[in-house]
Amino acid sequence: MSQHPIAPVPPTLFDDEREQRWRSRFTAVRMSRPGWARDAPARSVYVSNATGTFEIHAWDRDSGEHRQVTDRRNGTTSAVLPPDGGQIWWFADTDGDEFGHWVAQPWASGPGTDTVPAVPGVGDGYPAGLEIGRRVTAVGVSTDDGTVLSVHERGSGTDAREIYRHTEDAGVGALSEDETLLAISHSEHGDSRHPSLRVLDVATGDTVAELHDGPGRGLAALEFSPVAGDQRLLVGHERRGRDELLVWDPTTGEVTELAIDLPGELVGGFVPDASALLVAHTHAARTRLFRYALDSGELTALPTAPGCVGSAEVRDDGTVEYSASSAATPSQIRALRPDGTDDVLVAPPGERPPGSVAVRDVWTEGPGGAVHSLVAEAPRTDDGPAPAVFVLHGGPHAADEDRFDAGRATWVEAGFTVVEVNYRGSTGYGSAWRDAIEGRPGLTELADVAAVQDALVADGTVDPARCVVDGWSWGGYLSLLAAGTQPQRWAAAVAGVPVADYAAAYADEMEQLRAFDRALFGGSPDELPDLYREASPLTYVDEVRVPVLVLAGENDPRCPIRQIDNYLDALAARGDVPYEVSRFDAGHGSLVVSDQLDLIATEVDFVRRALAS
């Protein structure tokens, strides 16, 4: 491996007032929406950066006490409570590598004390689902050998029992209320992007029922009815080309598709008495909540606070607890009560982070149809439009939404217009849009980005000579690919934890992502070498003409470090393209706030220097 130029971390970006403002958006105490124990609803857990690293925290609603549960160098973000709330379960990996196992510690214990493996007899691996019942636990583990799903009778004194194994990707989906049925997703048909469902008898492992919608139509087990004796399973489907809902009783085979007349895409869950669903409706980069009555089909919009809902759940008394934010307004955790009142449920200590500017919607006709983008505009200068950074989201099956983002706000603070493109491959715009990148990933998305850029140049929003491409994960991959395939469009490229050498990435990444890639490309690199070569940024490294910044996690299982080094070595061998690298000791991003500050400051400083050169 060659020695590569290290990107400096600037001590400051702005004058005192703006410096305090941008940093406080990251350092202000934030928290996720608290989840609670089903039979002990006063006990809740959430994730917070209160200590400077995102860790698990507990909240006793009766006493009002908040306390830290985990304390690990690279942070912790996955935690859940068993129904009785007697323990806190969290996923223990090593330095952000996502490979590990679930551990349990007593509810009242402090960080790092009295921790034991949560499910005896289950080996380490990448998580593939977890369902905790009152007596049965179902857990999934993925390794290079495929997926193993196991069940464990808690308190039995025996190890977990394997209930399913396959070389293709699979996962634990949902456990019935009486804990006799387990719904799993599987891709035995070879397409992990469009899984099928199987319901197993927990006691025997025998198949009770199957649900398969055919090629290109995935299914998701959302949850079983929470009512005793009711074996209905809420399922997400895409039979009409978008994410919708159906109710399936695997014991009778009855399937009821729910006719919910809303544009966009739907996901949901049962209310506690299973008479209705809480439906999250996503359309044009915003998510709203509805109540859908299962008997009458009545659909009622819930009067939540303005903004885009992040997550939501219904408590036994009918209160809907949810998070919401917008590009201009930081997130809040709120409670919509049965009497219609809506207020802040819980607020982190200290001052709220400063807000930012709102985004505007831009629709552009692209090669595959209308492309939706969000634009946060910086003020124009006497010289014309502000410089623009096209921030491309990861996934690829994700989307930019009208939510608060400290990174976006920092770019605007630095005087950049931010353009977020929901290119083909994004979710929220139907199955055809999401799946349009199959067989030609990377170049398809960049064709949409180019169309948006051309339209914004034409209407005077951006200056074509001062456009930068930036992204993390899949967005980082697209940034590197853009630097090599669209060098005339960009003044600089920033790539965080990217795929840089696709064949090497496939060889080193976690098996779940190898399965995803096989489904996305139609096979492995050995089977389709030309297609992987066409999609790989390394193929176009000799065409790069603009400065490149790469930010890479040493322990990343998704976009591993070796393939990034291969790309950097190729840039170094050229010797005529300025580039820098920032390596951090974590996985697919960092949960340490000081790292997050350093990384975004490094990005902004690099782009400023690139535009000034």
Coordinates of C-alpha atoms in Angstrom, one line a residue:
M1 CA 0.0 0.0 0.0
S2 CA 1.3 3.5 -0.9
Q3 CA 1.5 6.4 1.5
H4 CA -1.4 8.7 0.8
P5 CA -1.7 12.4 1.6
I6 CA -3.7 12.9 4.8
A7 CA -6.5 15.5 4.7
P8 CA -5.9 18.1 7.5
V9 CA -8.6 18.8 10.0
P10 CA -9.1 22.6 10.2
P11 CA -9.3 24.0 13.7
T12 CA -12.2 26.2 12.7
L13 CA -14.4 26.9 9.7
F14 CA -16.0 30.3 10.5
D15 CA -16.0 33.3 12.6
D16 CA -16.9 32.8 16.3
E17 CA -20.7 33.1 15.9
R18 CA -21.1 30.8 13.0
E19 CA -18.5 28.4 14.4
Q20 CA -20.5 28.0 17.6
R21 CA -23.7 27.6 15.6
W22 CA -22.5 24.8 13.3
R23 CA -20.7 22.9 16.0
S24 CA -23.7 23.0 18.4
R25 CA -25.9 21.3 15.8
F26 CA -23.7 18.2 16.3
T27 CA -22.8 18.6 20.0
A28 CA -26.3 19.5 21.3
V29 CA -27.7 16.5 23.1
R30 CA -29.9 14.4 20.8
M31 CA -32.0 11.3 21.5
S32 CA -34.0 8.8 19.5
R33 CA -37.6 8.1 20.2
P34 CA -37.7 5.9 23.3
G35 CA -39.0 2.4 23.0
W36 CA -40.6 0.7 25.9
A37 CA -41.1 -2.8 27.5
R38 CA -44.5 -4.2 26.5
D39 CA -45.5 -5.4 30.0
A40 CA -43.5 -2.7 31.9
P41 CA -44.3 0.4 29.8
A42 CA -42.6 2.8 32.3
R43 CA -39.2 1.3 31.3
S44 CA -37.8 2.8 28.1
V45 CA -34.5 2.8 26.2
Y46 CA -33.1 5.2 23.6
V47 CA -29.9 6.3 21.9
S48 CA -28.3 9.6 22.8
N49 CA -25.0 11.4 22.3
A50 CA -25.2 13.0 25.8
T51 CA -21.6 11.7 26.6
G52 CA -20.1 12.7 23.3
T53 CA -20.6 9.2 21.8
F54 CA -23.9 7.7 20.8
E55 CA -24.8 5.2 23.5
I56 CA -27.8 3.4 24.9
H57 CA -29.6 5.2 27.7
A58 CA -32.5 4.1 30.0
W59 CA -35.5 6.2 31.1
D60 CA -37.6 5.2 34.1
R61 CA -40.9 7.1 33.4
D62 CA -42.2 6.6 36.9
S63 CA -39.2 8.2 38.6
G64 CA -38.1 10.4 35.8
E65 CA -34.5 9.0 36.0
H66 CA -32.4 9.0 32.9
R67 CA -29.1 7.0 32.9
Q68 CA -26.4 5.7 30.6
V69 CA -26.4 2.0 29.9
T70 CA -23.4 1.4 27.6
D71 CA -20.0 3.0 27.4
R72 CA -17.9 1.7 24.5
R73 CA -15.1 3.4 22.6
N74 CA -17.0 3.3 19.3
G75 CA -20.5 3.7 20.6
T76 CA -23.7 1.5 20.6
T77 CA -27.0 2.1 18.8
S78 CA -29.0 -1.2 18.8
A79 CA -31.0 -2.0 22.0
V80 CA -34.3 -3.5 22.9
L81 CA -36.2 -4.4 26.1
P82 CA -37.8 -7.8 26.7
P83 CA -41.5 -7.6 27.6
D84 CA -40.9 -7.6 31.3
G85 CA -38.3 -4.9 31.2
G86 CA -36.1 -6.8 33.6
Q87 CA -33.1 -6.6 31.3
I88 CA -31.7 -4.4 28.6
W89 CA -30.4 -6.2 25.5
W90 CA -27.9 -4.5 23.2
F91 CA -25.7 -5.7 20.3
A92 CA -22.0 -5.9 21.0
D93 CA -19.7 -5.7 18.1
T94 CA -16.0 -4.7 18.0
D95 CA -15.0 -1.2 17.0
G96 CA -18.0 -0.7 14.7
D97 CA -17.4 -3.8 12.6
E98 CA -21.1 -4.9 13.1
F99 CA -20.0 -8.5 13.8
G100 CA -20.9 -9.8 17.3
H101 CA -23.8 -11.0 19.4
W102 CA -26.6 -9.7 21.6
V103 CA -25.9 -9.2 25.3
A104 CA -28.2 -8.7 28.3
Q105 CA -27.7 -6.8 31.5
P106 CA -30.0 -6.1 34.4
W107 CA -32.3 -3.1 34.0
A108 CA -30.8 -1.3 37.0
S109 CA -27.1 -2.0 36.2
G110 CA -24.6 0.6 34.9
P111 CA -22.3 0.6 31.8
G112 CA -20.3 -2.6 31.4
T113 CA -21.6 -4.4 34.5
D114 CA -23.2 -7.8 34.8
T115 CA -23.4 -8.4 31.0
V116 CA -24.0 -11.9 29.7
P117 CA -24.8 -13.4 26.3
A118 CA -28.5 -12.8 25.7
V119 CA -29.1 -16.0 23.7
P120 CA -27.0 -19.0 24.9
G121 CA -25.5 -21.1 22.1
V122 CA -25.7 -18.6 19.3
G123 CA -22.4 -17.7 17.7
D124 CA -21.2 -14.4 16.5
G125 CA -22.2 -12.9 13.2
Y126 CA -24.0 -10.0 11.6
P127 CA -27.5 -9.4 13.0
A128 CA -30.3 -10.9 11.0
G129 CA -33.3 -10.0 13.1
L130 CA -34.4 -10.4 16.7
E131 CA -37.9 -11.0 18.3
I132 CA -38.2 -11.3 22.1
G133 CA -41.4 -12.9 23.5
R134 CA -42.3 -13.5 27.1
R135 CA -40.7 -16.9 27.0
V136 CA -39.3 -17.4 23.5
T137 CA -36.6 -15.5 21.7
A138 CA -35.9 -15.8 17.9
V139 CA -32.6 -14.5 16.7
G140 CA -30.9 -14.4 13.3
V141 CA -27.2 -14.5 12.5
S142 CA -25.5 -14.0 9.2
T143 CA -21.9 -15.2 8.3
D144 CA -20.0 -16.0 5.2
D145 CA -21.8 -19.4 5.3
G146 CA -25.2 -17.9 5.0
T147 CA -28.0 -17.3 7.6
V148 CA -28.9 -19.3 10.7
L149 CA -32.2 -18.5 12.6
S150 CA -32.6 -19.9 16.1
V151 CA -35.2 -20.0 18.9
H152 CA -34.5 -20.1 22.6
E153 CA -36.8 -20.9 25.5
R154 CA -35.6 -18.4 28.1
G155 CA -35.0 -19.8 31.6
S156 CA -34.9 -23.4 30.2
G157 CA -31.2 -23.8 30.9
T158 CA -30.6 -25.0 27.4
D159 CA -28.9 -23.5 24.4
A160 CA -30.8 -22.0 21.5
R161 CA -32.2 -24.4 18.9
E162 CA -31.6 -23.9 15.2
I163 CA -34.9 -23.6 13.3
Y164 CA -33.7 -22.5 9.8
R165 CA -30.5 -22.4 7.8
H166 CA -29.7 -21.4 4.3
T167 CA -26.8 -20.1 2.2
E168 CA -29.0 -17.3 0.9
D169 CA -29.9 -14.3 2.9
A170 CA -32.8 -14.6 5.4
G171 CA -34.0 -12.9 8.6
V172 CA -36.3 -13.1 11.6
G173 CA -39.5 -11.2 10.8
A174 CA -42.2 -11.5 13.5
L175 CA -43.2 -13.7 16.5
S176 CA -46.9 -14.3 17.1
E177 CA -48.4 -13.1 20.4
D178 CA -48.8 -16.7 21.7
E179 CA -45.2 -17.4 20.5
T180 CA -46.2 -20.5 18.5
L181 CA -45.5 -19.0 15.1
L182 CA -42.4 -17.3 13.7
A183 CA -42.5 -15.4 10.4
I184 CA -39.2 -15.3 8.5
S185 CA -38.1 -13.6 5.3
H186 CA -35.9 -15.6 2.9
S187 CA -34.4 -15.4 -0.5
E188 CA -34.1 -19.1 -1.4
H189 CA -35.2 -18.0 -4.9
G190 CA -31.9 -16.0 -5.1
D191 CA -33.2 -12.4 -4.9
S192 CA -32.5 -10.9 -1.5
R193 CA -33.9 -7.6 -2.6
H194 CA -37.4 -9.1 -3.1
P195 CA -37.7 -11.6 -0.2
S196 CA -40.5 -14.1 0.3
L197 CA -42.2 -15.0 3.6
R198 CA -42.4 -18.3 5.5
V199 CA -44.2 -19.0 8.8
L200 CA -42.7 -21.7 10.9
D201 CA -44.0 -23.7 13.9
V202 CA -41.8 -22.6 16.7
A203 CA -42.0 -25.9 18.5
T204 CA -41.1 -28.1 15.5
G205 CA -39.6 -25.9 12.9
D206 CA -42.2 -27.2 10.4
T207 CA -43.5 -24.8 7.7
V208 CA -47.0 -23.6 8.5
A209 CA -47.5 -21.4 5.4
E210 CA -45.7 -19.6 2.6
L211 CA -46.2 -16.3 0.8
H212 CA -44.4 -15.6 -2.4
D213 CA -45.4 -12.9 -4.9
G214 CA -43.1 -13.8 -7.7
P215 CA -40.1 -12.1 -9.3
G216 CA -39.5 -8.5 -8.5
R217 CA -42.2 -8.4 -5.8
G218 CA -40.9 -8.4 -2.2
L219 CA -42.7 -9.1 1.0
A220 CA -42.0 -7.9 4.6
A221 CA -43.3 -9.4 7.8
L222 CA -44.2 -6.3 9.8
E223 CA -45.8 -7.7 12.9
F224 CA -48.3 -10.2 14.2
S225 CA -51.5 -9.0 15.9
P226 CA -50.8 -8.2 19.6
V227 CA -54.1 -9.7 20.7
A228 CA -54.0 -13.3 22.2
G229 CA -55.5 -15.9 19.8
D230 CA -55.3 -13.6 16.8
Q231 CA -52.8 -15.0 14.4
R232 CA -53.0 -12.3 11.7
L233 CA -49.8 -11.0 10.3
L234 CA -49.4 -7.5 8.9
V235 CA -47.3 -7.7 5.7
G236 CA -45.8 -5.1 3.4
H237 CA -46.2 -6.0 -0.3
E238 CA -45.6 -4.4 -3.7
R239 CA -48.2 -6.1 -5.8
R240 CA -49.2 -2.8 -7.5
G241 CA -45.8 -1.3 -7.9
R242 CA -45.4 0.4 -4.6
D243 CA -45.1 -0.4 -0.9
E244 CA -48.6 -1.2 0.5
L245 CA -50.2 -3.4 3.2
L246 CA -52.0 -6.6 3.5
V247 CA -53.2 -8.8 6.4
W248 CA -52.4 -12.5 6.2
D249 CA -53.6 -15.3 8.5
P250 CA -51.1 -18.1 7.9
T251 CA -53.3 -20.6 9.8
T252 CA -56.2 -20.2 7.4
G253 CA -54.4 -18.8 4.3
E254 CA -56.7 -15.8 4.2
V255 CA -55.1 -12.7 2.6
T256 CA -56.7 -9.3 2.7
E257 CA -55.2 -6.5 0.7
L258 CA -55.9 -3.1 2.3
A259 CA -57.1 -0.5 -0.1
I260 CA -55.6 2.7 1.4
D261 CA -56.1 5.5 -1.1
L262 CA -52.9 7.5 -0.6
P263 CA -50.2 8.3 -3.1
G264 CA -46.7 7.2 -2.3
E265 CA -45.7 4.3 -0.1
L266 CA -47.0 2.8 3.1
V267 CA -45.8 1.0 6.2
G268 CA -47.6 0.3 9.4
G269 CA -48.3 -1.5 12.6
F270 CA -51.2 -2.7 14.7
V271 CA -52.7 -0.5 17.5
P272 CA -52.7 -2.4 20.8
D273 CA -56.2 -3.9 20.5
A274 CA -55.6 -4.8 16.8
S275 CA -58.7 -2.9 15.7
A276 CA -56.8 -0.5 13.5
L277 CA -53.3 0.2 12.1
L278 CA -51.0 3.1 12.6
V279 CA -49.9 3.9 9.0
A280 CA -46.9 5.9 8.0
H281 CA -47.4 7.4 4.6
T282 CA -44.3 8.6 2.7
H283 CA -44.8 10.8 -0.4
A284 CA -42.5 13.4 -2.0
A285 CA -39.9 13.2 0.7
R286 CA -42.3 13.7 3.6
T287 CA -43.9 11.2 6.0
R288 CA -47.2 11.6 7.8
L289 CA -49.3 9.4 10.1
F290 CA -52.8 8.0 9.6
R291 CA -55.1 5.7 11.5
Y292 CA -56.7 2.9 9.4
A293 CA -59.7 1.1 10.9
L294 CA -59.6 -2.5 9.9
D295 CA -63.3 -3.2 10.1
S296 CA -64.7 -0.1 8.2
G297 CA -61.7 0.9 6.2
E298 CA -61.9 4.4 7.5
L299 CA -58.7 6.4 7.1
T300 CA -58.0 9.3 9.4
A301 CA -55.1 11.7 9.2
L302 CA -53.4 12.2 12.6
P303 CA -52.8 15.9 13.6
T304 CA -49.1 15.6 14.3
A305 CA -46.8 18.5 14.5
P306 CA -45.6 20.1 11.3
G307 CA -42.6 18.3 9.7
C308 CA -41.6 14.9 8.6
V309 CA -42.3 12.0 11.0
G310 CA -39.3 9.8 11.8
S311 CA -40.8 6.9 13.7
A312 CA -43.9 6.3 15.7
E313 CA -45.6 3.8 18.0
V314 CA -48.9 3.5 19.9
R315 CA -49.0 3.0 23.7
D316 CA -51.8 1.0 25.4
D317 CA -53.7 4.1 26.3
G318 CA -53.9 5.2 22.6
T319 CA -51.1 7.8 22.8
V320 CA -49.0 8.0 19.7
E321 CA -45.4 8.7 20.5
Y322 CA -43.4 10.0 17.5
S323 CA -40.4 12.0 16.4
A324 CA -40.6 14.7 13.8
S325 CA -38.4 17.3 12.2
S326 CA -37.9 19.3 9.0
A327 CA -34.9 20.7 7.2
A328 CA -35.4 23.9 9.1
T329 CA -36.4 22.5 12.5
P330 CA -34.4 20.0 14.7
S331 CA -36.1 16.8 15.8
Q332 CA -38.5 16.6 18.7
I333 CA -40.0 13.6 20.5
R334 CA -43.7 14.2 20.9
A335 CA -46.9 12.6 22.2
L336 CA -50.3 12.8 20.4
R337 CA -52.8 11.9 23.1
P338 CA -56.3 10.4 22.6
D339 CA -57.9 13.7 23.5
G340 CA -56.1 15.4 20.6
T341 CA -53.5 17.3 22.6
D342 CA -50.0 17.1 21.2
D343 CA -46.9 18.1 23.1
V344 CA -43.2 17.4 23.7
L345 CA -42.9 14.0 25.4
V346 CA -39.3 14.2 26.5
A347 CA -36.5 16.7 25.6
P348 CA -32.8 16.2 25.9
P349 CA -31.0 18.4 28.5
G350 CA -29.5 21.6 27.4
E351 CA -30.3 24.0 24.5
R352 CA -31.9 22.8 21.3
P353 CA -29.6 22.9 18.3
P354 CA -30.0 25.9 16.0
G355 CA -32.3 25.5 13.0
S356 CA -31.4 25.9 9.4
V357 CA -33.0 26.8 6.1
A358 CA -36.0 25.1 4.5
V359 CA -35.7 23.0 1.4
R360 CA -37.6 23.5 -1.8
D361 CA -38.8 20.8 -4.1
V362 CA -37.5 20.5 -7.6
W363 CA -38.9 18.0 -10.2
T364 CA -36.8 17.4 -13.2
E365 CA -37.5 15.3 -16.3
G366 CA -34.8 12.8 -16.4
P367 CA -34.0 9.8 -18.8
G368 CA -36.2 7.5 -16.7
G369 CA -38.9 9.9 -15.6
A370 CA -39.4 12.8 -13.2
V371 CA -36.6 13.1 -10.7
H372 CA -37.4 14.6 -7.3
S373 CA -34.7 16.7 -5.6
L374 CA -34.6 18.8 -2.4
V375 CA -32.6 22.1 -2.6
A376 CA -31.4 24.1 0.3
E377 CA -30.2 27.4 -1.1
A378 CA -27.4 29.6 0.2
P379 CA -27.6 33.3 -0.5
R380 CA -26.5 34.5 -3.9
T381 CA -23.4 36.7 -4.1
D382 CA -22.6 39.5 -6.4
D383 CA -20.8 37.0 -8.6
G384 CA -24.0 34.9 -9.1
P385 CA -25.2 31.7 -7.6
A386 CA -23.5 30.2 -4.5
P387 CA -21.3 27.2 -5.1
A388 CA -23.3 24.0 -4.9
V389 CA -22.7 20.6 -3.4
F390 CA -24.7 17.7 -4.7
V391 CA -25.0 15.4 -1.7
L392 CA -26.0 11.9 -2.9
H393 CA -27.7 9.7 -0.4
G394 CA -26.6 6.2 0.6
G395 CA -28.5 2.9 0.3
P396 CA -29.1 2.9 -2.6
H397 CA -32.5 1.9 -1.4
A398 CA -33.1 5.0 0.8
A399 CA -34.1 8.6 0.1
D400 CA -33.4 12.1 1.2
E401 CA -36.3 13.6 3.0
D402 CA -37.4 16.9 4.5
R403 CA -35.7 16.1 7.8
F404 CA -33.2 18.0 9.9
D405 CA -29.6 17.2 9.1
A406 CA -26.7 18.8 10.8
G407 CA -24.4 18.1 7.8
R408 CA -26.7 19.8 5.3
A409 CA -27.0 22.8 7.6
T410 CA -23.2 23.0 7.8
W411 CA -22.8 23.2 4.1
V412 CA -25.4 26.0 3.9
E413 CA -23.6 27.8 6.8
A414 CA -20.4 27.5 4.7
G415 CA -22.2 29.3 1.8
F416 CA -23.1 26.3 -0.4
T417 CA -26.4 25.5 -2.0
V418 CA -27.1 21.8 -1.2
V419 CA -28.8 19.6 -3.8
E420 CA -30.1 16.2 -2.7
V421 CA -31.3 14.0 -5.6
N422 CA -33.6 11.1 -5.1
Y423 CA -32.2 9.3 -8.2
R424 CA -33.5 6.0 -9.6
G425 CA -32.8 3.4 -6.9
S426 CA -34.3 5.6 -4.2
T427 CA -37.3 4.4 -2.1
G428 CA -40.5 6.3 -1.8
Y429 CA -41.3 6.6 -5.5
G430 CA -42.6 3.1 -6.3
S431 CA -41.0 -0.3 -7.1
A432 CA -40.1 0.5 -10.7
W433 CA -38.1 3.6 -9.7
R434 CA -36.3 1.7 -7.0
D435 CA -35.5 -1.3 -9.2
A436 CA -34.5 0.7 -12.3
I437 CA -30.9 0.4 -11.4
E438 CA -30.9 -3.4 -11.6
G439 CA -28.4 -4.6 -14.1
R440 CA -26.8 -1.2 -14.4
P441 CA -26.1 0.3 -11.0
G442 CA -24.2 3.5 -10.6
L443 CA -24.3 4.9 -14.1
T444 CA -28.1 4.9 -14.0
E445 CA -28.2 7.1 -10.9
L446 CA -25.6 9.5 -12.3
A447 CA -27.7 10.1 -15.4
D448 CA -30.5 11.4 -13.1
V449 CA -28.0 13.5 -11.2
A450 CA -26.8 15.0 -14.5
A451 CA -30.3 15.9 -15.6
V452 CA -30.9 17.7 -12.3
Q453 CA -27.7 19.5 -12.5
D454 CA -28.4 20.7 -16.1
A455 CA -31.9 21.9 -15.0
L456 CA -30.5 23.9 -12.0
V457 CA -27.8 25.4 -14.2
A458 CA -30.4 26.4 -16.7
D459 CA -32.6 28.2 -14.2
G460 CA -29.7 29.9 -12.5
T461 CA -29.7 28.0 -9.2
V462 CA -26.2 26.7 -9.5
D463 CA -23.0 27.7 -11.3
P464 CA -21.7 24.9 -13.5
A465 CA -18.1 25.8 -12.7
R466 CA -18.6 25.4 -9.0
C467 CA -20.5 22.2 -8.5
V468 CA -19.1 19.5 -6.2
V469 CA -20.3 15.9 -5.8
D470 CA -20.4 14.4 -2.3
G471 CA -21.8 11.4 -0.6
W472 CA -21.4 8.6 2.0
S473 CA -21.7 4.9 1.5
W474 CA -23.6 4.3 -1.8
G475 CA -23.5 8.1 -2.2
G476 CA -19.7 7.9 -1.8
Y477 CA -19.6 5.2 -4.4
L478 CA -21.6 7.5 -6.8
S479 CA -19.2 10.4 -6.0
L480 CA -16.1 8.4 -7.1
L481 CA -17.9 7.1 -10.1
A482 CA -19.0 10.6 -11.0
A483 CA -15.4 11.8 -10.7
G484 CA -14.3 9.3 -13.3
T485 CA -17.3 9.2 -15.7
Q486 CA -18.5 12.9 -15.5
P487 CA -15.2 14.8 -14.9
Q488 CA -16.4 17.8 -16.8
R489 CA -19.3 18.3 -14.5
W490 CA -17.5 18.5 -11.1
A491 CA -15.0 20.8 -9.5
A492 CA -14.2 18.3 -6.7
A493 CA -15.5 14.9 -5.4
V494 CA -15.9 13.8 -1.8
A495 CA -16.5 10.1 -1.0
G496 CA -17.2 8.8 2.5
V497 CA -16.9 5.1 3.1
P498 CA -17.4 4.3 -0.7
V499 CA -17.3 1.3 -2.9
A500 CA -14.2 2.1 -4.9
D501 CA -13.1 -1.2 -6.4
Y502 CA -16.3 -3.2 -6.8
A503 CA -14.8 -6.7 -7.3
A504 CA -12.6 -6.3 -4.2
A505 CA -15.5 -4.9 -2.2
Y506 CA -17.6 -7.9 -3.1
A507 CA -14.8 -10.3 -2.0
D508 CA -14.4 -8.6 1.4
E509 CA -17.9 -7.3 2.4
M510 CA -20.4 -9.0 4.7
E511 CA -22.4 -11.8 3.1
Q512 CA -25.7 -9.9 3.4
L513 CA -24.3 -7.3 1.0
R514 CA -22.9 -9.9 -1.3
A515 CA -26.4 -11.3 -1.6
F516 CA -27.7 -7.8 -2.3
D517 CA -25.1 -7.3 -5.0
R518 CA -25.9 -10.6 -6.7
A519 CA -29.5 -9.5 -6.8
L520 CA -28.7 -6.0 -8.0
F521 CA -26.3 -7.1 -10.8
G522 CA -27.9 -10.4 -11.6
G523 CA -24.9 -12.5 -10.4
S524 CA -21.4 -12.4 -8.8
P525 CA -18.3 -10.7 -10.2
D526 CA -17.1 -14.2 -11.4
E527 CA -20.3 -14.6 -13.4
L528 CA -20.6 -11.0 -14.7
P529 CA -17.1 -9.5 -14.7
D530 CA -17.8 -7.0 -17.4
L531 CA -20.8 -5.6 -15.6
Y532 CA -19.0 -5.2 -12.3
R533 CA -16.1 -3.6 -14.1
E534 CA -18.4 -1.1 -15.8
A535 CA -19.9 -0.2 -12.5
S536 CA -16.6 0.2 -10.6
P537 CA -15.0 3.6 -9.9
L538 CA -11.6 1.9 -10.2
T539 CA -12.2 1.3 -13.9
Y540 CA -12.4 5.1 -14.6
V541 CA -9.6 6.2 -12.3
D542 CA -7.5 7.4 -15.3
E543 CA -10.3 9.8 -16.3
V544 CA -10.4 11.6 -13.0
R545 CA -9.5 15.3 -13.5
V546 CA -10.7 16.9 -10.2
P547 CA -9.4 16.9 -6.6
V548 CA -10.8 13.9 -4.7
L549 CA -11.2 13.4 -0.9
V550 CA -11.9 9.9 0.5
L551 CA -13.0 9.3 4.1
A552 CA -12.7 5.7 5.2
G553 CA -13.4 3.6 8.2
E554 CA -10.7 1.1 9.2
N555 CA -13.3 -1.5 10.4
D556 CA -16.0 -1.1 7.8
P557 CA -17.7 -4.4 6.9
R558 CA -19.8 -2.8 4.2
C559 CA -17.3 -0.9 2.2
P560 CA -14.0 -2.5 3.4
I561 CA -10.7 -0.7 3.6
R562 CA -8.7 -2.9 1.1
Q563 CA -10.8 -1.9 -1.9
I564 CA -10.5 1.8 -1.0
D565 CA -6.7 1.4 -0.7
N566 CA -6.7 -0.2 -4.2
Y567 CA -8.4 2.9 -5.6
L568 CA -6.1 5.3 -3.7
D569 CA -3.0 3.4 -4.9
A570 CA -4.3 3.8 -8.5
L571 CA -4.7 7.5 -8.0
A572 CA -1.2 7.7 -6.5
A573 CA 0.3 5.8 -9.4
R574 CA -1.0 8.5 -11.7
G575 CA 0.7 11.3 -9.8
D576 CA -1.2 14.1 -11.5
V577 CA -4.5 14.3 -9.6
P578 CA -4.6 16.0 -6.2
Y579 CA -6.3 13.8 -3.6
E580 CA -6.4 13.4 0.1
V581 CA -7.6 10.7 2.5
S582 CA -9.0 10.8 6.0
R583 CA -9.0 7.4 7.8
F584 CA -10.9 6.9 11.1
D585 CA -10.9 4.1 13.6
A586 CA -14.5 2.9 13.3
G587 CA -16.8 1.1 10.9
H588 CA -19.3 2.4 8.4
G589 CA -19.2 5.9 9.9
S590 CA -18.5 7.0 13.4
L591 CA -20.7 7.3 16.4
V592 CA -18.3 9.6 18.2
V593 CA -19.4 13.3 18.0
S594 CA -15.8 14.6 17.9
D595 CA -15.1 12.4 14.9
Q596 CA -18.3 13.6 13.2
L597 CA -17.2 17.2 13.7
D598 CA -13.7 16.4 12.3
L599 CA -15.1 14.6 9.2
I600 CA -17.5 17.3 8.1
A601 CA -15.0 20.0 8.8
T602 CA -12.5 18.1 6.7
E603 CA -15.0 17.9 3.8
V604 CA -15.9 21.6 3.9
D605 CA -12.2 22.6 4.1
F606 CA -11.2 20.3 1.3
V607 CA -13.9 21.6 -1.0
R608 CA -13.1 25.2 -0.2
R609 CA -9.5 24.7 -1.1
A610 CA -10.4 22.8 -4.3
L611 CA -12.6 25.6 -5.5
A612 CA -10.0 28.2 -4.6
S613 CA -7.2 26.4 -6.6

